Short mmCIF file of C-alpha atoms in Angstrom, two decimals:
data_model
loop_
_atom_site.label_atom_id
_atom_site.label_comp_id
_atom_site.label_asym_id
_atom_site.label_seq_id
_atom_site.Cartn_x
_atom_site.Cartn_y
_atom_site.Cartn_z
CA MET A 1181 6.91 -25.13 23.41
CA LYS A 1182 3.68 -26.97 22.76
CA PRO A 1183 1.96 -27.11 19.36
CA LEU A 1184 -0.55 -24.44 18.44
CA ASP A 1185 -4.18 -25.39 17.89
CA VAL A 1186 -6.38 -24.13 15.07
CA SER A 1187 -7.83 -21.38 17.27
CA SER A 1188 -4.36 -20.03 18.07
CA ILE A 1189 -3.34 -20.13 14.42
CA ARG A 1190 -6.56 -18.30 13.48
CA LYS A 1191 -5.75 -15.58 16.02
CA ILE A 1192 -2.26 -15.21 14.53
CA LEU A 1193 -3.74 -14.86 11.04
CA VAL A 1194 -6.39 -12.37 12.16
CA SER A 1195 -3.69 -10.29 13.85
CA ALA A 1196 -1.19 -10.55 10.99
CA PHE A 1197 -3.66 -9.73 8.23
CA LYS A 1198 -5.83 -7.33 10.24
CA THR A 1199 -8.94 -9.15 9.13
CA ASN A 1200 -11.68 -11.38 10.42
CA GLN A 1201 -12.65 -12.83 7.05
CA THR A 1202 -14.51 -16.11 7.12
CA ASN A 1203 -11.88 -17.86 4.98
CA ILE A 1204 -9.30 -17.38 7.75
CA ILE A 1205 -10.55 -20.47 9.62
CA GLN A 1206 -10.05 -22.62 6.50
CA LEU A 1207 -6.54 -21.21 6.09
CA ALA A 1208 -5.80 -21.86 9.77
CA GLU A 1209 -6.91 -25.48 9.34
CA LEU A 1210 -4.63 -25.90 6.30
CA ILE A 1211 -1.69 -24.39 8.17
CA LEU A 1212 -2.32 -26.69 11.14
CA LEU A 1213 -2.44 -29.69 8.82
CA LYS A 1214 0.88 -28.78 7.16
CA THR A 1215 2.79 -27.73 10.29
CA HIS A 1216 1.23 -29.91 13.00
CA GLY A 1217 1.01 -26.67 14.99
CA CYS A 1218 4.78 -26.22 15.43
CA PRO A 1219 5.05 -22.46 16.14
CA PHE A 1220 8.25 -22.03 14.14
CA PHE A 1221 6.80 -23.76 11.10
CA VAL A 1222 3.48 -21.89 11.41
CA LYS A 1223 5.30 -18.57 11.15
CA SER A 1224 7.58 -19.86 8.44
CA LEU A 1225 4.72 -21.28 6.36
CA ILE A 1226 2.70 -18.06 6.60
CA ASN A 1227 5.74 -16.13 5.35
CA THR A 1228 6.36 -18.65 2.57
CA LEU A 1229 2.72 -18.60 1.43
CA PHE A 1230 2.81 -14.81 1.35
CA ASN A 1231 6.13 -14.75 -0.54
CA GLN A 1232 4.82 -17.33 -3.02
CA GLU A 1233 1.69 -15.12 -3.43
CA LEU A 1234 -0.61 -17.93 -2.34
CA ILE A 1235 -1.91 -15.39 0.16
CA ARG A 1236 -2.19 -11.88 -1.24
CA PHE A 1237 -4.08 -8.67 -0.65
CA ASP A 1238 -6.61 -7.50 -3.24
CA PRO A 1239 -6.49 -3.70 -2.89
CA ILE A 1240 -9.48 -3.13 -5.17
CA ASN A 1241 -11.84 -5.15 -2.95
CA SER A 1242 -9.82 -4.66 0.27
CA VAL A 1243 -9.75 -8.38 1.02
CA TRP A 1244 -7.10 -11.05 1.44
CA ILE A 1245 -7.14 -13.74 -1.22
CA CYS A 1246 -6.09 -17.24 -0.19
CA GLN A 1247 -5.56 -19.80 -2.91
CA HIS A 1248 -6.79 -22.70 -0.79
CA ASP A 1249 -6.38 -25.40 -3.46
CA ALA A 1250 -2.83 -24.29 -4.24
CA ILE A 1251 -2.01 -24.08 -0.53
CA GLN A 1252 -3.43 -27.55 0.06
CA SER A 1253 -1.26 -29.03 -2.69
CA PHE A 1254 1.77 -26.88 -1.77
CA SER A 1255 4.62 -29.14 -0.70
CA TYR A 1256 5.87 -27.26 2.33
CA THR A 1257 8.06 -30.03 3.69
CA ASP A 1258 10.27 -29.72 0.61
CA ASN A 1259 10.89 -26.09 1.49
CA VAL A 1260 11.61 -26.38 5.23
CA ALA A 1261 15.36 -26.86 4.85
CA LEU A 1262 15.55 -24.10 2.25
CA ASP A 1263 13.54 -21.77 4.48
CA ILE A 1264 15.76 -22.46 7.49
CA THR A 1265 18.87 -21.95 5.37
CA GLN A 1266 17.58 -18.63 4.03
CA GLN A 1267 16.72 -17.46 7.55
CA PHE A 1268 20.15 -18.54 8.77
CA LYS A 1269 21.80 -16.45 6.07
CA THR A 1270 19.99 -13.33 7.29
CA LEU A 1271 21.61 -13.63 10.72
CA PRO A 1272 24.69 -11.54 11.53
CA LYS A 1273 27.95 -13.34 10.66
CA LYS A 1274 28.93 -13.59 14.35
CA THR A 1275 25.63 -15.30 15.16
CA GLN A 1276 26.03 -17.68 12.23
CA GLN A 1277 29.51 -18.62 13.41
CA LEU A 1278 28.32 -19.09 16.98
CA LEU A 1279 25.59 -21.47 15.82
CA ILE A 1280 28.04 -23.38 13.64
CA ASN A 1281 30.40 -23.74 16.60
CA ILE A 1282 27.56 -25.02 18.78
CA VAL A 1283 26.62 -27.64 16.19
CA ASP A 1284 30.26 -28.64 15.72
CA ASN A 1285 30.67 -29.11 19.49
CA GLN A 1286 27.54 -31.31 19.59
CA GLN A 1287 28.97 -33.81 17.12
#
């Protein structure tokens, strides 16, 4: 799978947040910078930013708030392994075991 470009990431954000706000392009650029366009990491980072409340919905003004400075300084690479581990734990036990067996057979 080839890396996503900023336009593709912007489309994902527009679709996910049901918005066409002007700050989406800046967020897309930040996400591209942090993930190098890797589709898995793009999705993962968006989820992480939402869970960390660096992207949140303001219901009073009906707009998405992106804390661009905090996102820019957010150390995503430190959280990649943790994120993958957390996602792994959500898989069914049979799937987890299958993946472990595959890794064990590769070594």
